[in-house]
C-alpha positions as a Python dict, from the first residue, in 0.01 Angstrom:
ca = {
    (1, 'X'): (0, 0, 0),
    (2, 'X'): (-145, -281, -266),
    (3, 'X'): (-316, -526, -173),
    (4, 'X'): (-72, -805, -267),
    (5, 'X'): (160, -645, -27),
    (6, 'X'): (-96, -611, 257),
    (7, 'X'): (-207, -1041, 173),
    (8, 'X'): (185, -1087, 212),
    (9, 'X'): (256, -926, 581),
    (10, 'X'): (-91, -1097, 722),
    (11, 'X'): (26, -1461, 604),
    (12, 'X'): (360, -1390, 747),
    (13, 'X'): (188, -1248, 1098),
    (14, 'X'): (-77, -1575, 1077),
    (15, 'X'): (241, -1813, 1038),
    (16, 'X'): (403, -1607, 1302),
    (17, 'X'): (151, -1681, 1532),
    (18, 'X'): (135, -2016, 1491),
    (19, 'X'): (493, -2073, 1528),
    (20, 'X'): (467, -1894, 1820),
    (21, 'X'): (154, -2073, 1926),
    (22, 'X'): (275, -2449, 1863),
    (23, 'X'): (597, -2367, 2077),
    (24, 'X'): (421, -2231, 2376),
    (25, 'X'): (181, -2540, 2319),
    (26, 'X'): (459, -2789, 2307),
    (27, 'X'): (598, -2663, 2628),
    (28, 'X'): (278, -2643, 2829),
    (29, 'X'): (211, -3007, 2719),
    (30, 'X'): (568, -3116, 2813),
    (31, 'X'): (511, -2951, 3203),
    (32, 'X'): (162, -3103, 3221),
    (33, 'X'): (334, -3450, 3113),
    (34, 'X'): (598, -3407, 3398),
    (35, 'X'): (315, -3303, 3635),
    (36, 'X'): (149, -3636, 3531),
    (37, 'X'): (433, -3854, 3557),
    (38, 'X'): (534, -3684, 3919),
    (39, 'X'): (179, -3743, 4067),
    (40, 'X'): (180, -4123, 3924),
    (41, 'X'): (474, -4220, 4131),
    (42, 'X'): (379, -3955, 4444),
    (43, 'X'): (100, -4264, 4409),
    (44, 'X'): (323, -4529, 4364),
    (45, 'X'): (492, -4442, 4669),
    (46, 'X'): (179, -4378, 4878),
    (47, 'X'): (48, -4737, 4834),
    (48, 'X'): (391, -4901, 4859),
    (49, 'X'): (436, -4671, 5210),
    (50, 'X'): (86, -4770, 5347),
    (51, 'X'): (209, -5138, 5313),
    (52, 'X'): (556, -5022, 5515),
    (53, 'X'): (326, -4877, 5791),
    (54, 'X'): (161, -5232, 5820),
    (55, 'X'): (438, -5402, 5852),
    (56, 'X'): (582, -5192, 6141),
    (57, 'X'): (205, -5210, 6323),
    (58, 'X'): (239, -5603, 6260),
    (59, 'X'): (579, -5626, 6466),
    (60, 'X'): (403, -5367, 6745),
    (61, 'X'): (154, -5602, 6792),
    (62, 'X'): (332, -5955, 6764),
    (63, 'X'): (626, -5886, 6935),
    (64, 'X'): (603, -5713, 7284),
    (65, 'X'): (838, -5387, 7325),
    (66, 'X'): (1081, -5487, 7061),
    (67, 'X'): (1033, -5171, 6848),
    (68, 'X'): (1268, -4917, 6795),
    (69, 'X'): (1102, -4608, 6932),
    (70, 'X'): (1385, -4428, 6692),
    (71, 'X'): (1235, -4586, 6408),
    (72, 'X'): (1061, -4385, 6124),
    (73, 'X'): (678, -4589, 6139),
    (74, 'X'): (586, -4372, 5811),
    (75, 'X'): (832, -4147, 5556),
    (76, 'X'): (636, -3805, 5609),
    (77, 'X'): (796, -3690, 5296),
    (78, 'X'): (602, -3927, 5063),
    (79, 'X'): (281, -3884, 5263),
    (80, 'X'): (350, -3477, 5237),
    (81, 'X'): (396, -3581, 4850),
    (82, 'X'): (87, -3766, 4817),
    (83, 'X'): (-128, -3469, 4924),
    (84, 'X'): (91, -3254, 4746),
    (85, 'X'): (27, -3400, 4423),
    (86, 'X'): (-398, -3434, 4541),
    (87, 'X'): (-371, -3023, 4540),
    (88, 'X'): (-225, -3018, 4183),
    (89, 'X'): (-496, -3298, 4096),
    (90, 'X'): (-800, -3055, 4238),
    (91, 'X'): (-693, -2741, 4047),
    (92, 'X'): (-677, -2979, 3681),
    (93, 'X'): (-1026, -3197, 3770),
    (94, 'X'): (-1332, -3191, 3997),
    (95, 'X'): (-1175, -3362, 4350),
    (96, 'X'): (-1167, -3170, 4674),
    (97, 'X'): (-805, -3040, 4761),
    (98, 'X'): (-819, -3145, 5141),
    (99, 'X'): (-908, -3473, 5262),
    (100, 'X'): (-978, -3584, 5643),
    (101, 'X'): (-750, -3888, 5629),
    (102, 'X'): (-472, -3634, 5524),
    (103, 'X'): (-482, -3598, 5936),
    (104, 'X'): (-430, -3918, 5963),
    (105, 'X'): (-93, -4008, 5809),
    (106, 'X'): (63, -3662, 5929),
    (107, 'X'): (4, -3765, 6293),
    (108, 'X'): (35, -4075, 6284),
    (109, 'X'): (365, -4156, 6340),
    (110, 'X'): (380, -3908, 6672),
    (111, 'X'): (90, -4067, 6798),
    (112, 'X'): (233, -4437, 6793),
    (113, 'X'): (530, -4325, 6922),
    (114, 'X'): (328, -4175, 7224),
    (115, 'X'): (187, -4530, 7259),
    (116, 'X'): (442, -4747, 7240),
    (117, 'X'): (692, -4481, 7487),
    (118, 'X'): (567, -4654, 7838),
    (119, 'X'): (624, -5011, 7703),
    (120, 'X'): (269, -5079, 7751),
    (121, 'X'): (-62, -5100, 7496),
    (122, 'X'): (-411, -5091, 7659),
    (123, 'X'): (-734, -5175, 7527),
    (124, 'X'): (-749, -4850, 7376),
    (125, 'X'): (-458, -4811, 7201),
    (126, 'X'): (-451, -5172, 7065),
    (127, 'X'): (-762, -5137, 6903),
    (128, 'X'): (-592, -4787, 6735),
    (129, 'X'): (-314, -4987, 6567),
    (130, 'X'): (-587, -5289, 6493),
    (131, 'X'): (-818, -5049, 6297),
    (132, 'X'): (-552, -4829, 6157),
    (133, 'X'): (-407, -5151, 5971),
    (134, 'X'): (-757, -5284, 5932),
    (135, 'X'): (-792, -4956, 5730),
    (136, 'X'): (-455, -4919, 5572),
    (137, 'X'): (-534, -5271, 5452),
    (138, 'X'): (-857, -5109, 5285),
    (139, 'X'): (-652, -4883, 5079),
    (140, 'X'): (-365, -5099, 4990),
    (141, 'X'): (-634, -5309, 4869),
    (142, 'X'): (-799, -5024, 4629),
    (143, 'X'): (-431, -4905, 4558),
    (144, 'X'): (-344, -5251, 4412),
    (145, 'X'): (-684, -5261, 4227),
    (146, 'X'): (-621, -4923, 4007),
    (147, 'X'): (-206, -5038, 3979),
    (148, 'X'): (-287, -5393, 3859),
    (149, 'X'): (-12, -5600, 3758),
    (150, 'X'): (240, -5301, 3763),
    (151, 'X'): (264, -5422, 4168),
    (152, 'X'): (411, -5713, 4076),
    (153, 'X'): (553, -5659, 3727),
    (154, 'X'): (590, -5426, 3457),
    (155, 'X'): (343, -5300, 3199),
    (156, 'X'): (393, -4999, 3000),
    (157, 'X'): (34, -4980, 2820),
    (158, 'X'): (-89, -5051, 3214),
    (159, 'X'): (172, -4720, 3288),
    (160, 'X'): (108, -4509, 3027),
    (161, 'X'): (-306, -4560, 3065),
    (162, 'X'): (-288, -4487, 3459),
    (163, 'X'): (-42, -4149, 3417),
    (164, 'X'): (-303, -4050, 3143),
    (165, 'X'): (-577, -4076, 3388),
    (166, 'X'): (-397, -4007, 3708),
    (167, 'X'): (-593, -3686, 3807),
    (168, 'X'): (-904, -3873, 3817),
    (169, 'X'): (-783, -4149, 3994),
    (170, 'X'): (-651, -3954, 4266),
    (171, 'X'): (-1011, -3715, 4265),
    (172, 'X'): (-1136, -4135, 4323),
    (173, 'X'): (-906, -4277, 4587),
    (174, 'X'): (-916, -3974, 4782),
    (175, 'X'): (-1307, -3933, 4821),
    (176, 'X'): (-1301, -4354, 4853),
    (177, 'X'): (-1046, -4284, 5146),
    (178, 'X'): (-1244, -4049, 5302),
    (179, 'X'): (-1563, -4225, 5286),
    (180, 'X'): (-1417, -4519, 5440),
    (181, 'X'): (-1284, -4325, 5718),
    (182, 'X'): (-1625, -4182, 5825),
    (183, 'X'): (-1728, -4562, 5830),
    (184, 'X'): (-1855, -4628, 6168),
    (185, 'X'): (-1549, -4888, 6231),
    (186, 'X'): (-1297, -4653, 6156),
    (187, 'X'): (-1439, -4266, 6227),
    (188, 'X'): (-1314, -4260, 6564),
    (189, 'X'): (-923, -4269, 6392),
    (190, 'X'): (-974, -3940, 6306),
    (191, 'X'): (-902, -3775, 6641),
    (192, 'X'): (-707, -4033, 6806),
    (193, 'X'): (-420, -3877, 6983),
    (194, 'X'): (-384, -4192, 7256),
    (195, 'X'): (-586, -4288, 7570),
    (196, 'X'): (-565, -4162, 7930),
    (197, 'X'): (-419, -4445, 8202),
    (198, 'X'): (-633, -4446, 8513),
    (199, 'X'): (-290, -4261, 8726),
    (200, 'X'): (-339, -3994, 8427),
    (201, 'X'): (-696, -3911, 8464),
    (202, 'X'): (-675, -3850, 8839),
    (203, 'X'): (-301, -3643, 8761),
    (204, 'X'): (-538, -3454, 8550),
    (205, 'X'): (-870, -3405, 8743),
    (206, 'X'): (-603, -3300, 9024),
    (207, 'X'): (-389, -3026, 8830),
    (208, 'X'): (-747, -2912, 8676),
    (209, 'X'): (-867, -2858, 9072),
    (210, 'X'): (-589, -2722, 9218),
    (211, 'X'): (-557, -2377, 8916),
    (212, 'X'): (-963, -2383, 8905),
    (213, 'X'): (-931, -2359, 9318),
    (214, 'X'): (-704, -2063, 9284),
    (215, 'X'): (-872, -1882, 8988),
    (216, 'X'): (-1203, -1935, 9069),
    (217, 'X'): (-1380, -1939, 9376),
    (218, 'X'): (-1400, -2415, 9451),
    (219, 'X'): (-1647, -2597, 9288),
    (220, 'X'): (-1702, -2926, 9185),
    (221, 'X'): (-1569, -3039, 8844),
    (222, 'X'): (-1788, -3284, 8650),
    (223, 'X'): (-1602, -3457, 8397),
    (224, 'X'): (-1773, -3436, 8034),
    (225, 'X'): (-2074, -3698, 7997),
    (226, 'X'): (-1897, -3824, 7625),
    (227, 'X'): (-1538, -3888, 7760),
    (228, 'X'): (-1428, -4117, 7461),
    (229, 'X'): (-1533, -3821, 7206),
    (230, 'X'): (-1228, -3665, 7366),
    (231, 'X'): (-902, -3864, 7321),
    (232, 'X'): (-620, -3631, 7368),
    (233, 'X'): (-772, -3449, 7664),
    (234, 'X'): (-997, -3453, 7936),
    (235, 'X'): (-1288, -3217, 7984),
    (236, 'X'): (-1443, -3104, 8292),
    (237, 'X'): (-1755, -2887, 8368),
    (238, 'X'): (-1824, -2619, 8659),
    (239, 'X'): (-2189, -2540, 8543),
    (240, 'X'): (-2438, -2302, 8794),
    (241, 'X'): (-2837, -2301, 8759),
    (242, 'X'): (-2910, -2003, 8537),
    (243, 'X'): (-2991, -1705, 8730),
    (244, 'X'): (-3033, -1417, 8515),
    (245, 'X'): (-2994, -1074, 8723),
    (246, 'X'): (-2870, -707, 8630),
    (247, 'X'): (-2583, -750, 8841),
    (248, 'X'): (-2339, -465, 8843),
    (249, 'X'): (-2028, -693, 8884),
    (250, 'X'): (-1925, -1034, 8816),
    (251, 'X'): (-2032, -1309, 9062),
    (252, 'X'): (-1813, -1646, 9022),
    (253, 'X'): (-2160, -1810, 9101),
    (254, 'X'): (-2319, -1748, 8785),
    (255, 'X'): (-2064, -1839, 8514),
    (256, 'X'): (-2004, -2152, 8367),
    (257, 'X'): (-1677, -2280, 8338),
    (258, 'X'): (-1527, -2568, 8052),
    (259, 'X'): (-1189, -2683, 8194),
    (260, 'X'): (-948, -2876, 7986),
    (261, 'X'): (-620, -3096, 8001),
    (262, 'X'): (-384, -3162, 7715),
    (263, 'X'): (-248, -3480, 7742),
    (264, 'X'): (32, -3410, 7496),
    (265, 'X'): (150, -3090, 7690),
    (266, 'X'): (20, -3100, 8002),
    (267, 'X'): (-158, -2761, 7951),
    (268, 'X'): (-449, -2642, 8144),
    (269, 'X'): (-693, -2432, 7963),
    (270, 'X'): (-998, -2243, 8135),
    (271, 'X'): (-1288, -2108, 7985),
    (272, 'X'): (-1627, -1897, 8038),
    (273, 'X'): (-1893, -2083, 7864),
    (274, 'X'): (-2213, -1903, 7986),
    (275, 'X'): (-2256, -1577, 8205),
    (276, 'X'): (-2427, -1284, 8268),
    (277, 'X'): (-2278, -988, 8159),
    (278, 'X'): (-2286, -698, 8410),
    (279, 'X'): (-2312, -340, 8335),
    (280, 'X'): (-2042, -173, 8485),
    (281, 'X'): (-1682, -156, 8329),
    (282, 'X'): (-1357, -126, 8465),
    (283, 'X'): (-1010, 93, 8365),
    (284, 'X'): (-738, -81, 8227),
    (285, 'X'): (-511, -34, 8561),
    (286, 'X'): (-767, -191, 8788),
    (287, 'X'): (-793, -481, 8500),
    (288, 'X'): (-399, -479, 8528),
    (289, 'X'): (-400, -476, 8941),
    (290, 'X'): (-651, -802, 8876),
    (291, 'X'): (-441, -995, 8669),
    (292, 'X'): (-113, -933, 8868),
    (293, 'X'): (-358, -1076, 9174),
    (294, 'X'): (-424, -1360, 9017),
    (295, 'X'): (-131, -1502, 8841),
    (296, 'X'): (71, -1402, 9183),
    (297, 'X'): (-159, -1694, 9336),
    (298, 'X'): (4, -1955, 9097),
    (299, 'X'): (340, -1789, 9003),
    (300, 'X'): (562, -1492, 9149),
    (301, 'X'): (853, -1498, 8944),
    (302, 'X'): (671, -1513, 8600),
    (303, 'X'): (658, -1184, 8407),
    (304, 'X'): (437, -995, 8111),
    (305, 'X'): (618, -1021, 7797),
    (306, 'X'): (273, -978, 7604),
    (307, 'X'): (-28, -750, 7634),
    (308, 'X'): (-286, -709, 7410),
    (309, 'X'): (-598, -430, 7503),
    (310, 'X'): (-900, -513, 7279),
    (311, 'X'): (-1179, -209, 7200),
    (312, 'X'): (-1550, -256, 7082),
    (313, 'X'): (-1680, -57, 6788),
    (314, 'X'): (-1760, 218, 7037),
    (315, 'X'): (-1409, 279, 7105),
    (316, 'X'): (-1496, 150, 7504),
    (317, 'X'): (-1243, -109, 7621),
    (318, 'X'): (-1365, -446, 7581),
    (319, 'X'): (-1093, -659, 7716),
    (320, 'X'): (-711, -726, 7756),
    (321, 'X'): (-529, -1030, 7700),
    (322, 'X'): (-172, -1105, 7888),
    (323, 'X'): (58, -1329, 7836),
    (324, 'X'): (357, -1477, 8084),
    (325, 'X'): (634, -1638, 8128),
    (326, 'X'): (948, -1749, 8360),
    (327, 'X'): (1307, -1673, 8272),
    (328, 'X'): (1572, -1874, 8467),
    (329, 'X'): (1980, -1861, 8382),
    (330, 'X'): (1863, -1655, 8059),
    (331, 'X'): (1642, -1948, 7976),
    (332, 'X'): (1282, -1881, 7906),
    (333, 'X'): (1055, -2124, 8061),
    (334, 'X'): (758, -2225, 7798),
    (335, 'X'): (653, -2510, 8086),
    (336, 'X'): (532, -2197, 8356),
    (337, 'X'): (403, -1994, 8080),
    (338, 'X'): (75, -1860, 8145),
    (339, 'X'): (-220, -1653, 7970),
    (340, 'X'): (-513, -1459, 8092),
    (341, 'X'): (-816, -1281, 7930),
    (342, 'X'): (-963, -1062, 8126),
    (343, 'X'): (-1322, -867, 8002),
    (344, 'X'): (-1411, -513, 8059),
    (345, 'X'): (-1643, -647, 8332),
    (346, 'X'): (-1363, -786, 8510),
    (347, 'X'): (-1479, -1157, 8430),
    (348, 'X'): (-1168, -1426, 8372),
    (349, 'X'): (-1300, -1537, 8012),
    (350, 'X'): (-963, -1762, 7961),
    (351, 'X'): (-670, -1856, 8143),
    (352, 'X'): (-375, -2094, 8036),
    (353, 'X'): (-138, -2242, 8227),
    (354, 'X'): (78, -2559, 8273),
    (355, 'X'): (128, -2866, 8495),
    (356, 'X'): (407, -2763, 8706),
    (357, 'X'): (722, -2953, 8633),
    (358, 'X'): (973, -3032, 8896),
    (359, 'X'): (1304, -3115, 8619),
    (360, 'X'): (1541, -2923, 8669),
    (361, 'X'): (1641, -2744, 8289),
    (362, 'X'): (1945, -2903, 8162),
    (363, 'X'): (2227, -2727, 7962),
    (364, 'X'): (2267, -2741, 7610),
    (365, 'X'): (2504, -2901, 7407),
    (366, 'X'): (2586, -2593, 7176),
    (367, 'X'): (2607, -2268, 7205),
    (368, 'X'): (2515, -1937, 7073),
    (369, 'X'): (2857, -1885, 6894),
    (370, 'X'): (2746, -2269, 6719),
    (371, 'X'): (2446, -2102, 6602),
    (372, 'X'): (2569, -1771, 6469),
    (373, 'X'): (2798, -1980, 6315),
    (374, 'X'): (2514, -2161, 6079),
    (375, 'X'): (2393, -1790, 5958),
    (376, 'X'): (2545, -1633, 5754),
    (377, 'X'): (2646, -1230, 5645),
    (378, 'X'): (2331, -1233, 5472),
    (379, 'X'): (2125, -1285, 5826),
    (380, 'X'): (2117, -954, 6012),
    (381, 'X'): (2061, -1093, 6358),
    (382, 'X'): (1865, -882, 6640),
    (383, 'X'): (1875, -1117, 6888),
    (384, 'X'): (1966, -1549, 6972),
    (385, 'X'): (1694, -1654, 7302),
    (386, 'X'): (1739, -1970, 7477),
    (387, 'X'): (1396, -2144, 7533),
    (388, 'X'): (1272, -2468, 7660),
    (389, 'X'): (979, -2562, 7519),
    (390, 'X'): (603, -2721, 7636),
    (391, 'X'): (802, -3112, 7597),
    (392, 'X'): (1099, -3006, 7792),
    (393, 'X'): (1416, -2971, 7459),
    (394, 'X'): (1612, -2663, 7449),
    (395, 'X'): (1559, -2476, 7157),
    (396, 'X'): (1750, -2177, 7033),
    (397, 'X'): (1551, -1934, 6863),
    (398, 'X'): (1732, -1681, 6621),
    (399, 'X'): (1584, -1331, 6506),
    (400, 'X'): (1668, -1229, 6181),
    (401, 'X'): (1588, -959, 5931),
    (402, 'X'): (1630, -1040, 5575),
    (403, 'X'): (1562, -687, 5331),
    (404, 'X'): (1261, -546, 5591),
    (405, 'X'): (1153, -886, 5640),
    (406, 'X'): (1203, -1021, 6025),
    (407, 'X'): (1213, -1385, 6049),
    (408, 'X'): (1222, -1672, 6315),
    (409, 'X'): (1505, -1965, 6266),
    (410, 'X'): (1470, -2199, 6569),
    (411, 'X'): (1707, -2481, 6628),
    (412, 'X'): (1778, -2780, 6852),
    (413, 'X'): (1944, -2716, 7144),
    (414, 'X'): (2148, -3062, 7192),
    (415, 'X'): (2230, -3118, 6783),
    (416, 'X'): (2191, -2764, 6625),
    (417, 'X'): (1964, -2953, 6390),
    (418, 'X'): (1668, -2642, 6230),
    (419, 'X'): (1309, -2729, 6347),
    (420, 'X'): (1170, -2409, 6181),
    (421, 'X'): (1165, -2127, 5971),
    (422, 'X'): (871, -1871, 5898),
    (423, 'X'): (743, -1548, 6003),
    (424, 'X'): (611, -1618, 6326),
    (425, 'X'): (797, -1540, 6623),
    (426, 'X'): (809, -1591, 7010),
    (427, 'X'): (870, -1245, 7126),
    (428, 'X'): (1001, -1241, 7516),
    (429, 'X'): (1154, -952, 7505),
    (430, 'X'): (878, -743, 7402),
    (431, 'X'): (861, -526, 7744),
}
């Protein structure tokens, strides 16, 4: 082949490739724009949202159980946005793709619900809202700084210089954010989740003696020496002096015991802290015999729909964990579930259980035949369970399998309305 020929074919290849080239180019600089121009008003929206949340604090605090407890405080779509947009930000620049206050804003709304539900606001829980807006004001007050006179008016060179640098400015406002929230005035926002009334604590510290008196052989319960660090639940303590002896079994003398109370579900959770461990080891039936012992003492009509046995490297069993729950009028119960770890050793390393709740379970306002009715041919459906949940709603949960994939659809019991859909299932019927 001559040369001329060869010079010919390369030029049209080289031009080939850059046609190719400037196309591909063009299109990648076109997404990146709309990525840009997406994130800019995900930030709009944050700032203009922040000042929303204000505004709804404001008429908490000035005017005494007026508020709509219906009321949206906080549209979790444009704070979901917001940190949406941050993630695209950290994969293009240098900023961190999670943020603490990104807790903040997604509970938020829950939490001032929770305080505003009994038509009362103690000290606690005013100075909540009073910091929160003390600290929304904080980044209204940077937001309006990097906007400028776009807040008030419109200024396309202002625009077009912000969505050009929008990537660092969110890498800025988020870390500025951030460090302002581990400010010693506002840190303690963080883990708000509301405050305990005095007819709480001792509903707690009662409910926490009464399954520690039946699980454990009595002892006193110390509540935690840092309370306050604790605002969603209260801790309590069953400590023994250390006595370290080659005991063959478990004495209920020498463990230490944590005991909690979740104020938001009225859960009781017990756990081993600090023991001993003896040297024998029992079978899994006499580990089974205990466990049916001691959830009998709280519950009779409760049953296993979970049981996991646990092995150590040596193949030796190390322990089992089993789970319960009530069924009544082919509803399951989720407020007298219970859990229990047991260890080799026959020491109770965890047990779960809930306040017992005296309501009776109401009936819901659809049906099974109104939920097979929102799934359809695609949805091969193994089974539609009934549940009330840890807050007391009905919930249907439906079991589907989609091409070898089983999924979980769960929907509101009273309004059919979905509240979920994902891979992870509550499975009753297991046994």
């Amino acid at each position: 082949m001559k040369i001329g020929v060869l010079k010919k074919i390369c030029y049209i290849l080289l031009y080939a490739i850059i046609i190719f080239a400037s196309f591909y180019a063009r299109r990648y600089v076109s997404a990146y724009n709309d990525l840009k121009d997406r994130m800019y008003y995900d930030f709009e929206d944050f700032g203009k949202e922040l000042e929303n949340l204000n505004d709804n604090i404001s008429q908490i605090l000035l005017l005494d159980y007026t508020f709509n407890r219906d009321k949206e405080l906080i549209n979790k779509h444009i704070v979901a946005n917001l940190f949406r947009s941050n993630l695209d930000a950290s994969d293009y620049g240098d900023g961190k793709a999670i943020y603490d206050f990104d807790s903040i804003y997604r509970q938020v709304d829950d939490v001032i619900k929770s305080i505003i539900s009994d038509n009362m606001i103690d000290i606690s829980e005013q100075k909540y809202l009073e910091t929160l807006y003390d600290y929304n004001a904080e980044l209204i007050k940077e937001y309006k700084n990097i906007i400028g006179d776009l807040y008030d008016d419109w200024n396309f060179s202002k625009s077009r210089i912000i969505r050009r640098n929008i990537i660092k400015i969110y890498s800025s406002y988020c870390q500025k954010a951030d460090d302002l929230l581990n400010n010693e005035k506002y840190v303690f926002l963080k883990n708000y989740r509301g405050s305990f009334k005095d007819a709480d604590f001792e509903k707690a510290k009662h409910y926490c003696e009464q399954a520690f008196s039946k699980l454990i052989e009595p002892k006193t319960l110390e509540q935690d020496d840092n309370p306050e660090q604790y605002t969603d639940i209260y801790r309590f303590r069953a400590s023994v002096e250390p006595r370290y002896e080659n005991k063959t079994t478990v004495a209920d003398d020498t463990v230490d015991y944590e005991i909690v109370y979740d104020k938001t579900t009225d859960k009781i959770t017990v756990r081993a802290t600090k023991y001993w461990v003896p040297s024998n080891r029992y079978s899994e039936n006499e580990l089974d015999s205990r466990a049916d012992t001691i959830i009998s003492r709280f519950n009779d009509s409760v049953f296993l729909y979970d049981k996991q046995v646990k092995y150590d490297d040596e193949g030796k069993l190390d322990y089992i964990a089993y789970s319960y729950i009530s069924k009544k009028d082919d509803i399951y119960d989720e407020m007298e579930r219970m859990a229990l770890v047991i260890e080799s050793h026959g020491l109770i390393s965890k047990f779960e259980t809930v306040c017992p709740d005296n309501k009776e379970i109401g009936i819901p306002d659809i049906s099974k035949e109104d939920i097979l009715d929102k799934l359809n041919d695609k949805c091969q459906v193994k089974e539609i369970i009934l549940i009330r949940n840890l807050t007391g709603q009905l919930e249907y949960e439906a079991h589907v399998e989609y091409k070898g994939t089983l999924y979980s659809i769960v929907f509101d019991g009273d309004n059919g309305d979905l509240k979920y859909f994902g891979r992870e299932m509550r499975n009753y019927n297991k046994y």
